[in-house]
Amino acid sequence: MTWLADLYETYQENLDQVGQTLLRKKQTFSLLPVGHAYRNAQIEVQVTPQGEFFSARVLSKEEAPTMIPVTESSAGRTSGVVPHPLHDGLKYVAGDFDQYVETKRKATTPYELYLKQLQPWAQTNERIKGIYLYLKKGTLIRDLVTEKILFLDGNGKLISKWTKELTDEYGLKPELFTVLSGTQDSAMVRFTTHEPGKIGETPVWEDPELQNSAIVEFAEGQNDIDYITGETTRVTESHASGLRYAGDMAKLISANDATNFTYRGRFVDKSEVAAVGFDVSQKAHNVLKWLIMKQGIVRDGRVYLVWGPELPESHSPLAGGAEFMDDDGLEDDLGNPKDHTQEEFAKLLKSAIYGPHRERLTADKVNIMILDNATPGRIGILYYNSTNQKQYLERIEQWQEHSAWRHTYFKEKRPYHYFGAPSLYEIAKATFGENANEKVLNNATTILFTCVVEGKKVPFDLVSKLSHRVSNPQSFEQRWQWKKAMEIACSMVNHYYFRAKGGCSVSLNKESNERNYLFGRLLAVSHVLESEVLKAQATSSRATNAERYMNAFSMHPVKTWMIIRKNLQPYLNRLSPGKKVYYSKLFDEIMNQFDQVDYTDKALDGRYLLGYYSQEYDIYHKTLGEED
């Protein structure tokens, strides 16, 4: 339950943010008060204080998230009939629902339960009273049909699905069908009051007085010991849903299976497991929703979240080196890309991570959480950890340094280069392919995420798979995709084999006699030599022998090198005398670096990719006088 205590503490530290509206990715949100939740509304209805219908409109998807009051039961409702206190679906708020939708008659309808619950609140609040008086008339759907918000079929029932024939009949497709994912009868309605002639009225769902009124009105339940605070207080067995987005029904805490294996042999009923205070549960879940909306990264339902009192929101373990830099670090005054040396980029990265005052790093707690669906109705915590800000930022820095390589990306078709680690999701895609199953990519990203925040070594099987995939250039649709994967593979190989030494430089190490590195150099020289001849013959699109034999070379380097070297001779003969001497000397120089016992046909590991990249980079940039 540590995560609950940490979230509760975070809420208490941000009480001044309650109700404050924020905007991210075109969505408005705020830290919810106790007893409130976000739900997506599709229809807004205005009524007069006297209970008369005034107007209605369809809400866009951006306007849909609405802060609504909820009861303890309705906050986590799934399939049961449990009404919210005010804003709710048509089957709850429309007294004429049964007239327009085919339903099975029940002893007590959702509308009757809703109205019974709303009545006491209406007696204590004038704005709620106006809404109650209107809804009590039971004419909501009729009024919405009149306003051309809802539409009926030939039998006088709500149209279940909009068809092309209906478009031909009515003209354009109605707004409601563009924002609804289900049928018309599943639409949710939010209410507000409007006094004709009055300007600047606060909508009901944004009214602080109404929010406080709802908290008091629906505060009821039994007392017990709260296992989080240790205090005797009102506890709850129903916990909130809607954590990742307004319509998310998956819950973190749930125990509604009393007939199978949930308690067998351990507890008589669920209340014996643990009791959580209503206030604690509400605040913890509400601040978790707020944090996810404010700074969480959600990919295919999986949530990556890091938070702390003074932690910059942009400092995510998922980010690549370029994402820590602003445009000033990547572009000159004219907006042109800048190439930095590896040392320059390291300084820029430190400045971006720590800011100007590294010595002021605090020991404030940093919380790290990964969430995902366990089942469609349950969300599980895949990972939870706490550290301090100093250690957290230092581990991000270490990851960027130990996984550093030269990477290329394009902005407006112009190449940019940076030194550092690639983003974790890009590593996963390079390892398993662009079209890999999203669950596979998410699982790989999560493993890498834990490596960053815990300062662990990248798993060997991931490095091996990535190296093997890059060793087969023919499997990539585009050459730039292979080059990108090659750079990412070099980052991970660098991290795995040279992490303890602070990483391997992109600069060519002519002193290294490590066999994998040397074999990689041989292959690179072969590729560059042949590419130069093919380019001169205007056949540069053809794959070189080095590319075609790369996979075989990684498995049997000596045997395959003999084949490549033999095939290379005609290309060597086509070079100018000076170039021929240059490449011949380069081959001899590399061969002389080998220790006799290392020149074997044993399979290569990923380190040969470092030799390949650095040798190729050295040849192409030598004449330009560039350094890394």
PDB file of N, CA, C and O in Angstrom, residues 131-198:
ATOM      1  N   ILE A 131     -32.748  22.114 -11.752  1.00  0.00           N
ATOM      2  CA  ILE A 131     -32.504  20.932 -12.585  1.00  0.00           C
ATOM      3  C   ILE A 131     -33.453  19.810 -12.186  1.00  0.00           C
ATOM      4  O   ILE A 131     -34.025  19.115 -13.046  1.00  0.00           O
ATOM      5  N   TYR A 132     -33.645  19.643 -10.873  1.00  0.00           N
ATOM      6  CA  TYR A 132     -34.544  18.587 -10.378  1.00  0.00           C
ATOM      7  C   TYR A 132     -35.976  18.814 -10.859  1.00  0.00           C
ATOM      8  O   TYR A 132     -36.643  17.872 -11.320  1.00  0.00           O
ATOM      9  N   LEU A 133     -36.464  20.056 -10.771  1.00  0.00           N
ATOM     10  CA  LEU A 133     -37.841  20.359 -11.185  1.00  0.00           C
ATOM     11  C   LEU A 133     -38.041  20.050 -12.669  1.00  0.00           C
ATOM     12  O   LEU A 133     -39.099  19.559 -13.072  1.00  0.00           O
ATOM     13  N   TYR A 134     -37.000  20.344 -13.470  1.00  0.00           N
ATOM     14  CA  TYR A 134     -37.133  20.060 -14.895  1.00  0.00           C
ATOM     15  C   TYR A 134     -37.142  18.550 -15.160  1.00  0.00           C
ATOM     16  O   TYR A 134     -38.007  18.042 -15.894  1.00  0.00           O
ATOM     17  N   LEU A 135     -36.193  17.839 -14.577  1.00  0.00           N
ATOM     18  CA  LEU A 135     -36.086  16.403 -14.843  1.00  0.00           C
ATOM     19  C   LEU A 135     -37.294  15.638 -14.298  1.00  0.00           C
ATOM     20  O   LEU A 135     -37.659  14.582 -14.837  1.00  0.00           O
ATOM     21  N   LYS A 136     -37.892  16.157 -13.280  1.00  0.00           N
ATOM     22  CA  LYS A 136     -39.074  15.508 -12.690  1.00  0.00           C
ATOM     23  C   LYS A 136     -40.241  15.448 -13.684  1.00  0.00           C
ATOM     24  O   LYS A 136     -41.104  14.583 -13.611  1.00  0.00           O
ATOM     25  N   LYS A 137     -40.240  16.358 -14.657  1.00  0.00           N
ATOM     26  CA  LYS A 137     -41.301  16.377 -15.679  1.00  0.00           C
ATOM     27  C   LYS A 137     -41.200  15.172 -16.613  1.00  0.00           C
ATOM     28  O   LYS A 137     -42.191  14.800 -17.262  1.00  0.00           O
ATOM     29  N   GLY A 138     -39.998  14.606 -16.755  1.00  0.00           N
ATOM     30  CA  GLY A 138     -39.820  13.413 -17.593  1.00  0.00           C
ATOM     31  C   GLY A 138     -39.943  13.668 -19.077  1.00  0.00           C
ATOM     32  O   GLY A 138     -40.493  12.825 -19.806  1.00  0.00           O
ATOM     33  N   THR A 139     -39.463  14.824 -19.552  1.00  0.00           N
ATOM     34  CA  THR A 139     -39.592  15.157 -20.986  1.00  0.00           C
ATOM     35  C   THR A 139     -38.237  15.396 -21.662  1.00  0.00           C
ATOM     36  O   THR A 139     -38.182  16.022 -22.729  1.00  0.00           O
ATOM     37  N   LEU A 140     -37.175  14.921 -21.098  1.00  0.00           N
ATOM     38  CA  LEU A 140     -35.842  15.255 -21.602  1.00  0.00           C
ATOM     39  C   LEU A 140     -35.627  14.785 -23.036  1.00  0.00           C
ATOM     40  O   LEU A 140     -35.199  15.553 -23.901  1.00  0.00           O
ATOM     41  N   ILE A 141     -35.891  13.508 -23.324  1.00  0.00           N
ATOM     42  CA  ILE A 141     -35.645  13.000 -24.673  1.00  0.00           C
ATOM     43  C   ILE A 141     -36.554  13.696 -25.684  1.00  0.00           C
ATOM     44  O   ILE A 141     -36.111  14.052 -26.789  1.00  0.00           O
ATOM     45  N   ARG A 142     -37.803  13.941 -25.312  1.00  0.00           N
ATOM     46  CA  ARG A 142     -38.717  14.649 -26.217  1.00  0.00           C
ATOM     47  C   ARG A 142     -38.155  16.030 -26.558  1.00  0.00           C
ATOM     48  O   ARG A 142     -38.169  16.453 -27.719  1.00  0.00           O
ATOM     49  N   ASP A 143     -37.640  16.729 -25.543  1.00  0.00           N
ATOM     50  CA  ASP A 143     -37.072  18.065 -25.766  1.00  0.00           C
ATOM     51  C   ASP A 143     -35.822  17.995 -26.631  1.00  0.00           C
ATOM     52  O   ASP A 143     -35.597  18.869 -27.490  1.00  0.00           O
ATOM     53  N   LEU A 144     -35.002  16.973 -26.444  1.00  0.00           N
ATOM     54  CA  LEU A 144     -33.773  16.835 -27.234  1.00  0.00           C
ATOM     55  C   LEU A 144     -34.089  16.457 -28.680  1.00  0.00           C
ATOM     56  O   LEU A 144     -33.361  16.841 -29.599  1.00  0.00           O
ATOM     57  N   VAL A 145     -35.166  15.728 -28.889  1.00  0.00           N
ATOM     58  CA  VAL A 145     -35.606  15.417 -30.255  1.00  0.00           C
ATOM     59  C   VAL A 145     -36.099  16.690 -30.934  1.00  0.00           C
ATOM     60  O   VAL A 145     -35.791  16.961 -32.106  1.00  0.00           O
ATOM     61  N   THR A 146     -36.858  17.502 -30.198  1.00  0.00           N
ATOM     62  CA  THR A 146     -37.362  18.763 -30.731  1.00  0.00           C
ATOM     63  C   THR A 146     -36.221  19.696 -31.120  1.00  0.00           C
ATOM     64  O   THR A 146     -36.292  20.403 -32.136  1.00  0.00           O
ATOM     65  N   GLU A 147     -35.147  19.665 -30.317  1.00  0.00           N
ATOM     66  CA  GLU A 147     -33.984  20.529 -30.573  1.00  0.00           C
ATOM     67  C   GLU A 147     -33.055  19.938 -31.626  1.00  0.00           C
ATOM     68  O   GLU A 147     -32.000  20.496 -31.906  1.00  0.00           O
ATOM     69  N   LYS A 148     -33.424  18.787 -32.207  1.00  0.00           N
ATOM     70  CA  LYS A 148     -32.610  18.096 -33.214  1.00  0.00           C
ATOM     71  C   LYS A 148     -31.225  17.698 -32.678  1.00  0.00           C
ATOM     72  O   LYS A 148     -30.215  17.783 -33.368  1.00  0.00           O
ATOM     73  N   ILE A 149     -31.232  17.271 -31.428  1.00  0.00           N
ATOM     74  CA  ILE A 149     -30.022  16.698 -30.820  1.00  0.00           C
ATOM     75  C   ILE A 149     -30.087  15.179 -30.948  1.00  0.00           C
ATOM     76  O   ILE A 149     -29.116  14.526 -31.306  1.00  0.00           O
ATOM     77  N   LEU A 150     -31.280  14.617 -30.662  1.00  0.00           N
ATOM     78  CA  LEU A 150     -31.539  13.184 -30.826  1.00  0.00           C
ATOM     79  C   LEU A 150     -32.482  12.986 -32.007  1.00  0.00           C
ATOM     80  O   LEU A 150     -33.261  13.891 -32.363  1.00  0.00           O
ATOM     81  N   PHE A 151     -32.454  11.773 -32.595  1.00  0.00           N
ATOM     82  CA  PHE A 151     -33.262  11.499 -33.783  1.00  0.00           C
ATOM     83  C   PHE A 151     -33.997  10.172 -33.626  1.00  0.00           C
ATOM     84  O   PHE A 151     -33.457   9.209 -33.060  1.00  0.00           O
ATOM     85  N   LEU A 152     -35.233  10.145 -34.155  1.00  0.00           N
ATOM     86  CA  LEU A 152     -36.093   8.972 -34.042  1.00  0.00           C
ATOM     87  C   LEU A 152     -36.229   8.262 -35.383  1.00  0.00           C
ATOM     88  O   LEU A 152     -36.067   8.873 -36.452  1.00  0.00           O
ATOM     89  N   ASP A 153     -36.525   6.949 -35.295  1.00  0.00           N
ATOM     90  CA  ASP A 153     -36.778   6.194 -36.518  1.00  0.00           C
ATOM     91  C   ASP A 153     -38.270   6.230 -36.847  1.00  0.00           C
ATOM     92  O   ASP A 153     -39.054   6.944 -36.198  1.00  0.00           O
ATOM     93  N   GLY A 154     -38.682   5.433 -37.810  1.00  0.00           N
ATOM     94  CA  GLY A 154     -40.085   5.425 -38.236  1.00  0.00           C
ATOM     95  C   GLY A 154     -41.039   4.913 -37.179  1.00  0.00           C
ATOM     96  O   GLY A 154     -42.247   5.178 -37.241  1.00  0.00           O
ATOM     97  N   ASN A 155     -40.524   4.195 -36.177  1.00  0.00           N
ATOM     98  CA  ASN A 155     -41.373   3.655 -35.105  1.00  0.00           C
ATOM     99  C   ASN A 155     -41.384   4.546 -33.871  1.00  0.00           C
ATOM    100  O   ASN A 155     -41.911   4.167 -32.829  1.00  0.00           O
ATOM    101  N   GLY A 156     -40.772   5.734 -33.986  1.00  0.00           N
ATOM    102  CA  GLY A 156     -40.763   6.641 -32.850  1.00  0.00           C
ATOM    103  C   GLY A 156     -39.748   6.270 -31.789  1.00  0.00           C
ATOM    104  O   GLY A 156     -39.858   6.738 -30.646  1.00  0.00           O
ATOM    105  N   LYS A 157     -38.784   5.442 -32.136  1.00  0.00           N
ATOM    106  CA  LYS A 157     -37.719   5.059 -31.201  1.00  0.00           C
ATOM    107  C   LYS A 157     -36.410   5.735 -31.614  1.00  0.00           C
ATOM    108  O   LYS A 157     -36.232   6.145 -32.762  1.00  0.00           O
ATOM    109  N   LEU A 158     -35.481   5.841 -30.649  1.00  0.00           N
ATOM    110  CA  LEU A 158     -34.188   6.424 -30.960  1.00  0.00           C
ATOM    111  C   LEU A 158     -33.465   5.591 -32.006  1.00  0.00           C
ATOM    112  O   LEU A 158     -33.383   4.366 -31.889  1.00  0.00           O
ATOM    113  N   ILE A 159     -32.931   6.249 -33.033  1.00  0.00           N
ATOM    114  CA  ILE A 159     -32.174   5.546 -34.072  1.00  0.00           C
ATOM    115  C   ILE A 159     -30.918   4.947 -33.443  1.00  0.00           C
ATOM    116  O   ILE A 159     -30.165   5.649 -32.764  1.00  0.00           O
ATOM    117  N   SER A 160     -30.708   3.663 -33.676  1.00  0.00           N
ATOM    118  CA  SER A 160     -29.554   3.005 -33.059  1.00  0.00           C
ATOM    119  C   SER A 160     -28.265   3.254 -33.833  1.00  0.00           C
ATOM    120  O   SER A 160     -27.187   3.383 -33.249  1.00  0.00           O
ATOM    121  N   LYS A 161     -28.363   3.361 -35.164  1.00  0.00           N
ATOM    122  CA  LYS A 161     -27.173   3.532 -35.983  1.00  0.00           C
ATOM    123  C   LYS A 161     -27.492   4.429 -37.169  1.00  0.00           C
ATOM    124  O   LYS A 161     -28.512   4.260 -37.825  1.00  0.00           O
ATOM    125  N   TRP A 162     -26.589   5.384 -37.428  1.00  0.00           N
ATOM    126  CA  TRP A 162     -26.798   6.288 -38.555  1.00  0.00           C
ATOM    127  C   TRP A 162     -26.294   5.639 -39.836  1.00  0.00           C
ATOM    128  O   TRP A 162     -25.186   5.133 -39.888  1.00  0.00           O
ATOM    129  N   THR A 163     -27.124   5.635 -40.853  1.00  0.00           N
ATOM    130  CA  THR A 163     -26.773   4.975 -42.108  1.00  0.00           C
ATOM    131  C   THR A 163     -26.676   5.997 -43.246  1.00  0.00           C
ATOM    132  O   THR A 163     -27.072   7.162 -43.102  1.00  0.00           O
ATOM    133  N   LYS A 164     -26.179   5.535 -44.375  1.00  0.00           N
ATOM    134  CA  LYS A 164     -26.060   6.405 -45.555  1.00  0.00           C
ATOM    135  C   LYS A 164     -27.435   6.858 -46.028  1.00  0.00           C
ATOM    136  O   LYS A 164     -27.617   7.985 -46.482  1.00  0.00           O
ATOM    137  N   GLU A 165     -28.417   5.959 -45.903  1.00  0.00           N
ATOM    138  CA  GLU A 165     -29.787   6.309 -46.313  1.00  0.00           C
ATOM    139  C   GLU A 165     -30.327   7.466 -45.467  1.00  0.00           C
ATOM    140  O   GLU A 165     -31.014   8.347 -45.970  1.00  0.00           O
ATOM    141  N   LEU A 166     -29.990   7.455 -44.172  1.00  0.00           N
ATOM    142  CA  LEU A 166     -30.447   8.526 -43.287  1.00  0.00           C
ATOM    143  C   LEU A 166     -29.762   9.842 -43.634  1.00  0.00           C
ATOM    144  O   LEU A 166     -30.359  10.914 -43.527  1.00  0.00           O
ATOM    145  N   THR A 167     -28.495   9.761 -44.042  1.00  0.00           N
ATOM    146  CA  THR A 167     -27.783  10.969 -44.460  1.00  0.00           C
ATOM    147  C   THR A 167     -28.458  11.575 -45.681  1.00  0.00           C
ATOM    148  O   THR A 167     -28.608  12.806 -45.784  1.00  0.00           O
ATOM    149  N   ASP A 168     -28.863  10.710 -46.617  1.00  0.00           N
ATOM    150  CA  ASP A 168     -29.563  11.192 -47.813  1.00  0.00           C
ATOM    151  C   ASP A 168     -30.892  11.852 -47.442  1.00  0.00           C
ATOM    152  O   ASP A 168     -31.315  12.826 -48.058  1.00  0.00           O
ATOM    153  N   GLU A 169     -31.545  11.307 -46.390  1.00  0.00           N
ATOM    154  CA  GLU A 169     -32.855  11.817 -45.982  1.00  0.00           C
ATOM    155  C   GLU A 169     -32.743  13.124 -45.214  1.00  0.00           C
ATOM    156  O   GLU A 169     -33.485  14.072 -45.446  1.00  0.00           O
ATOM    157  N   TYR A 170     -31.800  13.167 -44.249  1.00  0.00           N
ATOM    158  CA  TYR A 170     -31.685  14.341 -43.368  1.00  0.00           C
ATOM    159  C   TYR A 170     -30.645  15.355 -43.828  1.00  0.00           C
ATOM    160  O   TYR A 170     -30.590  16.465 -43.319  1.00  0.00           O
ATOM    161  N   GLY A 171     -29.778  14.935 -44.762  1.00  0.00           N
ATOM    162  CA  GLY A 171     -28.678  15.818 -45.132  1.00  0.00           C
ATOM    163  C   GLY A 171     -27.399  15.355 -44.449  1.00  0.00           C
ATOM    164  O   GLY A 171     -27.051  14.182 -44.517  1.00  0.00           O
ATOM    165  N   LEU A 172     -26.701  16.275 -43.784  1.00  0.00           N
ATOM    166  CA  LEU A 172     -25.453  15.939 -43.102  1.00  0.00           C
ATOM    167  C   LEU A 172     -25.686  15.037 -41.892  1.00  0.00           C
ATOM    168  O   LEU A 172     -26.758  15.054 -41.279  1.00  0.00           O
ATOM    169  N   LYS A 173     -24.660  14.265 -41.540  1.00  0.00           N
ATOM    170  CA  LYS A 173     -24.715  13.398 -40.376  1.00  0.00           C
ATOM    171  C   LYS A 173     -24.770  14.260 -39.110  1.00  0.00           C
ATOM    172  O   LYS A 173     -23.967  15.173 -38.937  1.00  0.00           O
ATOM    173  N   PRO A 174     -25.710  14.014 -38.211  1.00  0.00           N
ATOM    174  CA  PRO A 174     -25.838  14.825 -36.993  1.00  0.00           C
ATOM    175  C   PRO A 174     -24.561  14.802 -36.150  1.00  0.00           C
ATOM    176  O   PRO A 174     -23.824  13.819 -36.132  1.00  0.00           O
ATOM    177  N   GLU A 175     -24.325  15.897 -35.427  1.00  0.00           N
ATOM    178  CA  GLU A 175     -23.124  16.044 -34.611  1.00  0.00           C
ATOM    179  C   GLU A 175     -22.977  14.915 -33.594  1.00  0.00           C
ATOM    180  O   GLU A 175     -21.871  14.428 -33.352  1.00  0.00           O
ATOM    181  N   LEU A 176     -24.072  14.518 -32.983  1.00  0.00           N
ATOM    182  CA  LEU A 176     -24.003  13.536 -31.910  1.00  0.00           C
ATOM    183  C   LEU A 176     -23.369  12.231 -32.373  1.00  0.00           C
ATOM    184  O   LEU A 176     -22.603  11.593 -31.640  1.00  0.00           O
ATOM    185  N   PHE A 177     -23.639  11.841 -33.606  1.00  0.00           N
ATOM    186  CA  PHE A 177     -23.115  10.575 -34.116  1.00  0.00           C
ATOM    187  C   PHE A 177     -21.615  10.655 -34.427  1.00  0.00           C
ATOM    188  O   PHE A 177     -20.972   9.633 -34.607  1.00  0.00           O
ATOM    189  N   THR A 178     -21.074  11.864 -34.478  1.00  0.00           N
ATOM    190  CA  THR A 178     -19.632  12.004 -34.721  1.00  0.00           C
ATOM    191  C   THR A 178     -18.820  11.932 -33.431  1.00  0.00           C
ATOM    192  O   THR A 178     -17.614  11.706 -33.468  1.00  0.00           O
ATOM    193  N   VAL A 179     -19.486  12.135 -32.283  1.00  0.00           N
ATOM    194  CA  VAL A 179     -18.767  12.104 -30.995  1.00  0.00           C
ATOM    195  C   VAL A 179     -19.106  10.877 -30.157  1.00  0.00           C
ATOM    196  O   VAL A 179     -18.390  10.564 -29.206  1.00  0.00           O
ATOM    197  N   LEU A 180     -20.187  10.197 -30.517  1.00  0.00           N
ATOM    198  CA  LEU A 180     -20.603   9.011 -29.762  1.00  0.00           C
ATOM    199  C   LEU A 180     -19.917   7.762 -30.295  1.00  0.00           C
ATOM    200  O   LEU A 180     -19.840   7.562 -31.511  1.00  0.00           O
ATOM    201  N   SER A 181     -19.441   6.918 -29.404  1.00  0.00           N
ATOM    202  CA  SER A 181     -18.882   5.638 -29.838  1.00  0.00           C
ATOM    203  C   SER A 181     -19.947   4.547 -29.814  1.00  0.00           C
ATOM    204  O   SER A 181     -19.806   3.511 -30.451  1.00  0.00           O
ATOM    205  N   GLY A 182     -21.038   4.790 -29.068  1.00  0.00           N
ATOM    206  CA  GLY A 182     -22.126   3.817 -28.986  1.00  0.00           C
ATOM    207  C   GLY A 182     -23.390   4.350 -29.641  1.00  0.00           C
ATOM    208  O   GLY A 182     -23.342   5.172 -30.559  1.00  0.00           O
ATOM    209  N   THR A 183     -24.540   3.880 -29.158  1.00  0.00           N
ATOM    210  CA  THR A 183     -25.828   4.313 -29.688  1.00  0.00           C
ATOM    211  C   THR A 183     -26.298   5.579 -28.972  1.00  0.00           C
ATOM    212  O   THR A 183     -25.731   5.983 -27.955  1.00  0.00           O
ATOM    213  N   GLN A 184     -27.365   6.204 -29.511  1.00  0.00           N
ATOM    214  CA  GLN A 184     -27.869   7.457 -28.932  1.00  0.00           C
ATOM    215  C   GLN A 184     -28.252   7.305 -27.464  1.00  0.00           C
ATOM    216  O   GLN A 184     -28.022   8.201 -26.654  1.00  0.00           O
ATOM    217  N   ASP A 185     -28.813   6.150 -27.118  1.00  0.00           N
ATOM    218  CA  ASP A 185     -29.279   5.976 -25.749  1.00  0.00           C
ATOM    219  C   ASP A 185     -28.137   5.856 -24.735  1.00  0.00           C
ATOM    220  O   ASP A 185     -28.372   5.870 -23.529  1.00  0.00           O
ATOM    221  N   SER A 186     -26.872   5.758 -25.232  1.00  0.00           N
ATOM    222  CA  SER A 186     -25.727   5.675 -24.323  1.00  0.00           C
ATOM    223  C   SER A 186     -25.128   7.048 -24.031  1.00  0.00           C
ATOM    224  O   SER A 186     -24.147   7.154 -23.282  1.00  0.00           O
ATOM    225  N   ALA A 187     -25.692   8.098 -24.618  1.00  0.00           N
ATOM    226  CA  ALA A 187     -25.147   9.440 -24.440  1.00  0.00           C
ATOM    227  C   ALA A 187     -25.232   9.886 -22.988  1.00  0.00           C
ATOM    228  O   ALA A 187     -26.185   9.577 -22.272  1.00  0.00           O
ATOM    229  N   MET A 188     -24.209  10.623 -22.566  1.00  0.00           N
ATOM    230  CA  MET A 188     -24.207  11.178 -21.208  1.00  0.00           C
ATOM    231  C   MET A 188     -24.546  12.654 -21.291  1.00  0.00           C
ATOM    232  O   MET A 188     -24.121  13.363 -22.217  1.00  0.00           O
ATOM    233  N   VAL A 189     -25.316  13.143 -20.315  1.00  0.00           N
ATOM    234  CA  VAL A 189     -25.802  14.516 -20.315  1.00  0.00           C
ATOM    235  C   VAL A 189     -25.269  15.252 -19.094  1.00  0.00           C
ATOM    236  O   VAL A 189     -25.278  14.730 -17.977  1.00  0.00           O
ATOM    237  N   ARG A 190     -24.754  16.465 -19.336  1.00  0.00           N
ATOM    238  CA  ARG A 190     -24.397  17.327 -18.206  1.00  0.00           C
ATOM    239  C   ARG A 190     -25.370  18.509 -18.168  1.00  0.00           C
ATOM    240  O   ARG A 190     -25.836  18.976 -19.215  1.00  0.00           O
ATOM    241  N   PHE A 191     -25.663  18.975 -16.960  1.00  0.00           N
ATOM    242  CA  PHE A 191     -26.687  20.010 -16.785  1.00  0.00           C
ATOM    243  C   PHE A 191     -26.089  21.270 -16.166  1.00  0.00           C
ATOM    244  O   PHE A 191     -25.148  21.212 -15.376  1.00  0.00           O
ATOM    245  N   THR A 192     -26.688  22.399 -16.527  1.00  0.00           N
ATOM    246  CA  THR A 192     -26.383  23.665 -15.867  1.00  0.00           C
ATOM    247  C   THR A 192     -27.637  24.524 -15.887  1.00  0.00           C
ATOM    248  O   THR A 192     -28.592  24.233 -16.622  1.00  0.00           O
ATOM    249  N   THR A 193     -27.626  25.548 -15.069  1.00  0.00           N
ATOM    250  CA  THR A 193     -28.778  26.450 -15.029  1.00  0.00           C
ATOM    251  C   THR A 193     -28.415  27.771 -15.689  1.00  0.00           C
ATOM    252  O   THR A 193     -27.261  28.204 -15.675  1.00  0.00           O
ATOM    253  N   HIS A 194     -29.395  28.392 -16.285  1.00  0.00           N
ATOM    254  CA  HIS A 194     -29.180  29.684 -16.938  1.00  0.00           C
ATOM    255  C   HIS A 194     -30.413  30.555 -16.751  1.00  0.00           C
ATOM    256  O   HIS A 194     -31.532  30.149 -17.071  1.00  0.00           O
ATOM    257  N   GLU A 195     -30.172  31.739 -16.217  1.00  0.00           N
ATOM    258  CA  GLU A 195     -31.259  32.697 -16.060  1.00  0.00           C
ATOM    259  C   GLU A 195     -31.217  33.654 -17.239  1.00  0.00           C
ATOM    260  O   GLU A 195     -30.230  34.378 -17.426  1.00  0.00           O
ATOM    261  N   PRO A 196     -32.242  33.648 -18.104  1.00  0.00           N
ATOM    262  CA  PRO A 196     -32.235  34.495 -19.294  1.00  0.00           C
ATOM    263  C   PRO A 196     -31.914  35.949 -18.946  1.00  0.00           C
ATOM    264  O   PRO A 196     -32.464  36.507 -17.998  1.00  0.00           O
ATOM    265  N   GLY A 197     -30.980  36.513 -19.723  1.00  0.00           N
ATOM    266  CA  GLY A 197     -30.598  37.899 -19.496  1.00  0.00           C
ATOM    267  C   GLY A 197     -29.406  38.064 -18.581  1.00  0.00           C
ATOM    268  O   GLY A 197     -28.798  39.136 -18.531  1.00  0.00           O
ATOM    269  N   LYS A 198     -29.034  37.001 -17.876  1.00  0.00           N
ATOM    270  CA  LYS A 198     -27.902  37.081 -16.955  1.00  0.00           C
ATOM    271  C   LYS A 198     -26.624  36.629 -17.673  1.00  0.00           C
ATOM    272  O   LYS A 198     -26.609  35.641 -18.384  1.00  0.00           O
TER     273      LYS A 198
END
